[in-house]
Tab-separated table of C-alpha atoms in Angstrom:
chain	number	residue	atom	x	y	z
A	821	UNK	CA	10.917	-36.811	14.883
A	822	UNK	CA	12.689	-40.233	16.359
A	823	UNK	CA	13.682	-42.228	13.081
A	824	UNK	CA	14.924	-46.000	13.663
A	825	UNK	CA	16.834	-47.929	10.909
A	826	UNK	CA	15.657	-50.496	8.854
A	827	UNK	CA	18.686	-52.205	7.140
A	828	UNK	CA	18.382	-53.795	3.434
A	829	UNK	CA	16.913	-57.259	2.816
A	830	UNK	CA	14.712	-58.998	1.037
A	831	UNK	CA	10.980	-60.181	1.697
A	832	UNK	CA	7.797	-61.879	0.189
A	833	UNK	CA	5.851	-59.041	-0.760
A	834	UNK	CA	1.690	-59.638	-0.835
A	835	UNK	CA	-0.932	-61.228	0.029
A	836	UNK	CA	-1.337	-61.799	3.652
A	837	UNK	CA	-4.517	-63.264	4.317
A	838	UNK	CA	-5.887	-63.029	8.094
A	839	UNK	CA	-7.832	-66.271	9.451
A	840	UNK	CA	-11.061	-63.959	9.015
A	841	UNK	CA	-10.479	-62.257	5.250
A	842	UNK	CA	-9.206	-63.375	2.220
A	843	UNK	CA	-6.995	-61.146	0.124
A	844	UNK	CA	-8.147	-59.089	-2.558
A	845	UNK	CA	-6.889	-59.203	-6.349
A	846	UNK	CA	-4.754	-55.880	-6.049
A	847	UNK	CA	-2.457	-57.782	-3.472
A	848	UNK	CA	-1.137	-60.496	-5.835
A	849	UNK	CA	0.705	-62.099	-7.089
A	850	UNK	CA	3.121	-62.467	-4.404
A	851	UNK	CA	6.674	-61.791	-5.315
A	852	UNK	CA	10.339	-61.542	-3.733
A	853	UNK	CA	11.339	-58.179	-3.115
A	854	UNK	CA	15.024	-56.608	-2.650
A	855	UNK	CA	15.955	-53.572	-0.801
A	856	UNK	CA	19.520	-52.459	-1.421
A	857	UNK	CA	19.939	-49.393	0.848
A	858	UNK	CA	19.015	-49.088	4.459
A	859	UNK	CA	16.770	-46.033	5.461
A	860	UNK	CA	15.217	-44.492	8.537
A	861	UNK	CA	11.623	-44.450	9.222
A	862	UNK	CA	9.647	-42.601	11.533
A	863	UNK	CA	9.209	-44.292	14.937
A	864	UNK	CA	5.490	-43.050	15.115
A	865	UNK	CA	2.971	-41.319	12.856
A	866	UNK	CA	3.866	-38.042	12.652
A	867	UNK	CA	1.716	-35.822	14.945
A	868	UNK	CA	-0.126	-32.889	15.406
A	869	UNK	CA	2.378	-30.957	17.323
A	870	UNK	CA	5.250	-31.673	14.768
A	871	UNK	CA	3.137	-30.704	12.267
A	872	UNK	CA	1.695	-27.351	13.341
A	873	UNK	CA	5.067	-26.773	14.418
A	874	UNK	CA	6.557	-26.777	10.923
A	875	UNK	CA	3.760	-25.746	9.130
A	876	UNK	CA	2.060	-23.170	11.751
A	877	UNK	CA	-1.585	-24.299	11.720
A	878	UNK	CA	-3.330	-27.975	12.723
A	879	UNK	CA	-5.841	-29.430	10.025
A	880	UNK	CA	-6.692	-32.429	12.599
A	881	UNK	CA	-10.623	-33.268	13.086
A	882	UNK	CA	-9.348	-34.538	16.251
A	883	UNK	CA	-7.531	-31.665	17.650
A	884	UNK	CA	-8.699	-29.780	20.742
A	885	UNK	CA	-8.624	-33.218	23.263
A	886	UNK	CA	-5.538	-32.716	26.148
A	887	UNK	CA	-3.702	-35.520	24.470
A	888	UNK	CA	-4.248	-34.079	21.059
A	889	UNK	CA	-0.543	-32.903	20.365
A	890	UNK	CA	0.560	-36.367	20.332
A	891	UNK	CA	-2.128	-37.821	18.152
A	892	UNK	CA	-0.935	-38.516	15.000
A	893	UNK	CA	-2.036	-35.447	12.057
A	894	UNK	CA	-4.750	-36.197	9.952
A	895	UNK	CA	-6.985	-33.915	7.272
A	896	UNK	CA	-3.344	-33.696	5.226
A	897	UNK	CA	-2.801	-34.511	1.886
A	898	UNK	CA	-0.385	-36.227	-0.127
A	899	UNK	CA	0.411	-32.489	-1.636
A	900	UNK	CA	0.356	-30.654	1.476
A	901	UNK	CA	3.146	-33.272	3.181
A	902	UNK	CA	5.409	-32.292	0.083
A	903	UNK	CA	5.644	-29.066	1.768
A	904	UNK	CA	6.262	-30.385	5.086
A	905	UNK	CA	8.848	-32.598	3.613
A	906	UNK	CA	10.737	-30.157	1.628
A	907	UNK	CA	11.213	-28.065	5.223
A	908	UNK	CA	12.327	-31.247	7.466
A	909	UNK	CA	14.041	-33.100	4.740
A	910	UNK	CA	12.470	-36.016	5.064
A	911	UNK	CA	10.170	-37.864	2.957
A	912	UNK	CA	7.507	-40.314	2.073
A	913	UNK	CA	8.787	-44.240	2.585
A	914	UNK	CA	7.698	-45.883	-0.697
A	915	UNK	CA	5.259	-48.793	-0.764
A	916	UNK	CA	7.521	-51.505	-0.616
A	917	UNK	CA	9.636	-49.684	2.348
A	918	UNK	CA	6.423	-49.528	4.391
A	919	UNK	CA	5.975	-52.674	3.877
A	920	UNK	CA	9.037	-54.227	4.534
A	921	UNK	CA	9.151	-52.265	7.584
A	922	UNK	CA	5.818	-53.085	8.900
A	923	UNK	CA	6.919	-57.100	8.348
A	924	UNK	CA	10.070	-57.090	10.158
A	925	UNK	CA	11.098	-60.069	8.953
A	926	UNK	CA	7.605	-61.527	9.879
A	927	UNK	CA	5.300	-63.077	6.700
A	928	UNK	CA	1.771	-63.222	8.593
A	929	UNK	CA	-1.195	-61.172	8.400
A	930	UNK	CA	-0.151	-58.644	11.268
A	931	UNK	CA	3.325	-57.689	12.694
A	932	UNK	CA	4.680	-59.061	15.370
A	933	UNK	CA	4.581	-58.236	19.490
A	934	UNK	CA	5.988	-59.944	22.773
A	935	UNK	CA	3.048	-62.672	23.165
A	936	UNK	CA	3.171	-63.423	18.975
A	937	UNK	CA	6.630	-63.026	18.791
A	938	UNK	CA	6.360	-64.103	14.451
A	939	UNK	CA	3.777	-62.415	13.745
A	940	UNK	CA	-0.096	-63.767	13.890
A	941	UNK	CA	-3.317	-64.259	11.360
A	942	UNK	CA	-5.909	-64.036	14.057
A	943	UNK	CA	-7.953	-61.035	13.554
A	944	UNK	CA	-9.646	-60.608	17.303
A	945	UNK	CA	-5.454	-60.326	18.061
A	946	UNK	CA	-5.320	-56.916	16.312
A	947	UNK	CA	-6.433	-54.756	19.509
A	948	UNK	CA	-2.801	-55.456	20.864
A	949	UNK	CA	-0.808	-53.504	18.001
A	950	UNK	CA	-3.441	-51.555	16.528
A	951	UNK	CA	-6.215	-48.827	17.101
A	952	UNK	CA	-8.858	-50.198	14.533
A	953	UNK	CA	-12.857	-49.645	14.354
A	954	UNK	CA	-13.484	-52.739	17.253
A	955	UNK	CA	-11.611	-50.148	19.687
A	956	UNK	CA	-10.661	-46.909	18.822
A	957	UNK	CA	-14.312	-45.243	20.219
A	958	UNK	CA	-14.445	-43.288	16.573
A	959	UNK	CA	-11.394	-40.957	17.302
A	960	UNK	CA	-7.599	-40.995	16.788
A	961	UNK	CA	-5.239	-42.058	19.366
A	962	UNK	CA	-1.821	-40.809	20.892
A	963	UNK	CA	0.939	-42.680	19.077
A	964	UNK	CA	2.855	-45.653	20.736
A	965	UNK	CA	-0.188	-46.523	22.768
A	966	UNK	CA	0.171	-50.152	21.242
A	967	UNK	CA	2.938	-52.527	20.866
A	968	UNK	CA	5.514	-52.295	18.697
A	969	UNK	CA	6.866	-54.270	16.043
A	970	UNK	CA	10.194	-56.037	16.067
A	971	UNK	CA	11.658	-52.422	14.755
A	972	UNK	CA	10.182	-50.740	17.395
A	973	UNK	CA	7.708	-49.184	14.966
A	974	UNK	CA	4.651	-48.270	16.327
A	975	UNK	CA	0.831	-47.825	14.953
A	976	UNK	CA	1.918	-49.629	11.641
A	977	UNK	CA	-1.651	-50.839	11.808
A	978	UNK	CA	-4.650	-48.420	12.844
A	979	UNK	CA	-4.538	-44.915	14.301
A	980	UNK	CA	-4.069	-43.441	10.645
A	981	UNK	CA	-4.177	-44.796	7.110
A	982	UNK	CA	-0.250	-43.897	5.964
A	983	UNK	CA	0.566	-41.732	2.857
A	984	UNK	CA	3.016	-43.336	0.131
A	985	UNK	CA	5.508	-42.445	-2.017
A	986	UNK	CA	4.045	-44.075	-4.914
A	987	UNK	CA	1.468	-43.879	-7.296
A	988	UNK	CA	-1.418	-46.487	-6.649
A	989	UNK	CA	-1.941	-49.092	-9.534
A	990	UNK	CA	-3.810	-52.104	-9.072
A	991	UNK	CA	-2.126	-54.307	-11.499
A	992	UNK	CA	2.005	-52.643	-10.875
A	993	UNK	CA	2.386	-55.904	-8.990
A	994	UNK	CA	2.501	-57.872	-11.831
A	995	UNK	CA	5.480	-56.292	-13.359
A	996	UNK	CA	7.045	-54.781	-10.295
A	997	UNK	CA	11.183	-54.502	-10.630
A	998	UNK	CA	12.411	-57.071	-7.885
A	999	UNK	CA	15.197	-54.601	-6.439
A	1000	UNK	CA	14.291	-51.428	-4.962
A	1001	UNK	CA	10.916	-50.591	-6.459
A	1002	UNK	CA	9.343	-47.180	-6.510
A	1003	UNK	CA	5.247	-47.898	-8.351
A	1004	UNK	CA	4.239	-46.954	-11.566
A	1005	UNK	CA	5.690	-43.490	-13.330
A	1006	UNK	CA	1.914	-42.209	-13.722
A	1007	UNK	CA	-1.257	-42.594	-11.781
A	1008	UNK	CA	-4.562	-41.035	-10.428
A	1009	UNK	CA	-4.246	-41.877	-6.833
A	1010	UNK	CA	-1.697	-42.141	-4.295
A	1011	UNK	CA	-1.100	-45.405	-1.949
A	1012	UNK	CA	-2.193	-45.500	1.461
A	1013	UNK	CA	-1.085	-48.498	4.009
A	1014	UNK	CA	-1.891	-49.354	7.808
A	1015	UNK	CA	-5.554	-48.975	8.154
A	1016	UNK	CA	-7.225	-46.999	10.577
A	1017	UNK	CA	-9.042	-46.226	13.583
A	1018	UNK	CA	-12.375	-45.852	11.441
A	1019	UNK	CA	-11.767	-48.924	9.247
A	1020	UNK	CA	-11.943	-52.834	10.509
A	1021	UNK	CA	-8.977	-55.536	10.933
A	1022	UNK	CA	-8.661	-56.258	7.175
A	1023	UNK	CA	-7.733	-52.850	6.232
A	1024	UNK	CA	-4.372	-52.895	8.880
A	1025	UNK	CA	-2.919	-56.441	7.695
A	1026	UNK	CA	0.526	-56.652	6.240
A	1027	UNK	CA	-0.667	-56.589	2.475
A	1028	UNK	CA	-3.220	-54.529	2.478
A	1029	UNK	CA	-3.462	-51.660	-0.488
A	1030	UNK	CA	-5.564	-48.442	-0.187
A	1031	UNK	CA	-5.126	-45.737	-2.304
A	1032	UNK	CA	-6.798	-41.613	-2.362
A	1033	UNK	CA	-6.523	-38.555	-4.634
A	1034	UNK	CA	-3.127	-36.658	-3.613
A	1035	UNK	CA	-4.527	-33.671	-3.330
A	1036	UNK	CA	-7.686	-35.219	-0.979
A	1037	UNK	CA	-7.857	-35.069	2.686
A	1038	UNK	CA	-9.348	-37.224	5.712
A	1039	UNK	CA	-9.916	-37.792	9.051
A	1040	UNK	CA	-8.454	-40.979	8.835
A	1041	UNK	CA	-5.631	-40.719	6.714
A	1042	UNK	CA	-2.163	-39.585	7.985
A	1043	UNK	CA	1.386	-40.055	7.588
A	1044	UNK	CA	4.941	-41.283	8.856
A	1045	UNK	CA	8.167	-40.100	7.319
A	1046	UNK	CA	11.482	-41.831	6.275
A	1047	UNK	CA	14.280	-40.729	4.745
A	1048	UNK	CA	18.158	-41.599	3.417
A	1049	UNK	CA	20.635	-42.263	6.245
């Protein structure tokens, strides 16, 4: 699994409205985030291949196509990747990693690429960075078929919704720690980031929150890993 580094810094963390949706309450208020440590993260989504191959079998709805080894793993949940963490040593990147990550510096709706080289807001844009429901064709992708972000961090929108450390909390925001924050100590759901392939351009902006039982699975929910350098 390629990891890149993402060195420490701070960032706005939040709402990120696109010109064609507003935010929604559970991404405000905004506030100032600091990460301390640097940390790797998974260039891509983490696929079928390197899944099956630590964990012997393929879940994937989408498995079967030529290209399906490098499509990124899907039908896995939160509980399951525990597993598949505890044998790579990696882990889950926690909410305000992913999105510090996904930002890169940038404070728009969607990450930056070569033509929008600070990021944009303009939602018919998305197709460049991300495969979303205006172009996926119902299905999963092979990872890194879009541009990149300014980490070189592919699919950060689309392709797969993306599994997070953290509990999911709707109002955590409010009270967040400023330095290094990890989500509330409790919850009933786990957060999910990035959007998908089956869901439209609001659900892969910056900000966006989604959240799903840990032990649920998906066909459009997936993961990337990170871990300590």
């Amino acid at each position: 699994i390629e990891m890149l580094l993402v060195p420490p810094g701070t960032f706005t963390m939040g709402c990120s409205a696109s010109t064609q949706y507003a935010c929604v309450s559970n991404e405000s208020p905004t506030h100032q985030v600091t990460l301390t440590n640097a940390f790797y993260m998974g260039r891509y989504e983490v696929t079928q291949a390197q899944w099956q191959a630590k964990m012997g079998s393929n879940p994937s709805e989408f498995s079967g196509y030529s290209d399906s080894p490098s499509r990124p793993v899907e039908r896995v949940s939160w509980d399951t990747i525990q597993n598949f963490n505890s044998a790579t040593g990696l882990r889950l990147p926690t909410e305000a990693e992913w999105e510090f990550a996904y930002r890169a510096g940038t404070t728009k709706a969607f990450h930056s690429y070569p033509a929008q080289p600070t990021g944009f807001n303009d939602d018919t844009l998305l197709g460049n960075i991300a495969w979303h429901d205006a172009n996926a064709g119902s299905q999963t992708h092979a990872v890194g078929g879009k541009f990149a972000n300014g980490l070189g961090l592919h699919d950060m929108s689309g392709n797969v919704w993306e599994w997070c450390q953290d509990w999911y909390s709707s109002t955590y925001y409010a009270s967040s720690p400023a330095t290094n924050p990890t989500g509330p100590t409790t919850g009933s759901y786990r957060l999910l980031r990035g959007g998908s392939w089956y869901y439209n351009s609001d659900d892969c902006r910056a900000s966006m929150r989604g959240s799903y039982a840990p032990g649920g699975v998906n066909v459009a929910v997936g993961f990337r890993v990170a871990r300590n350098p």
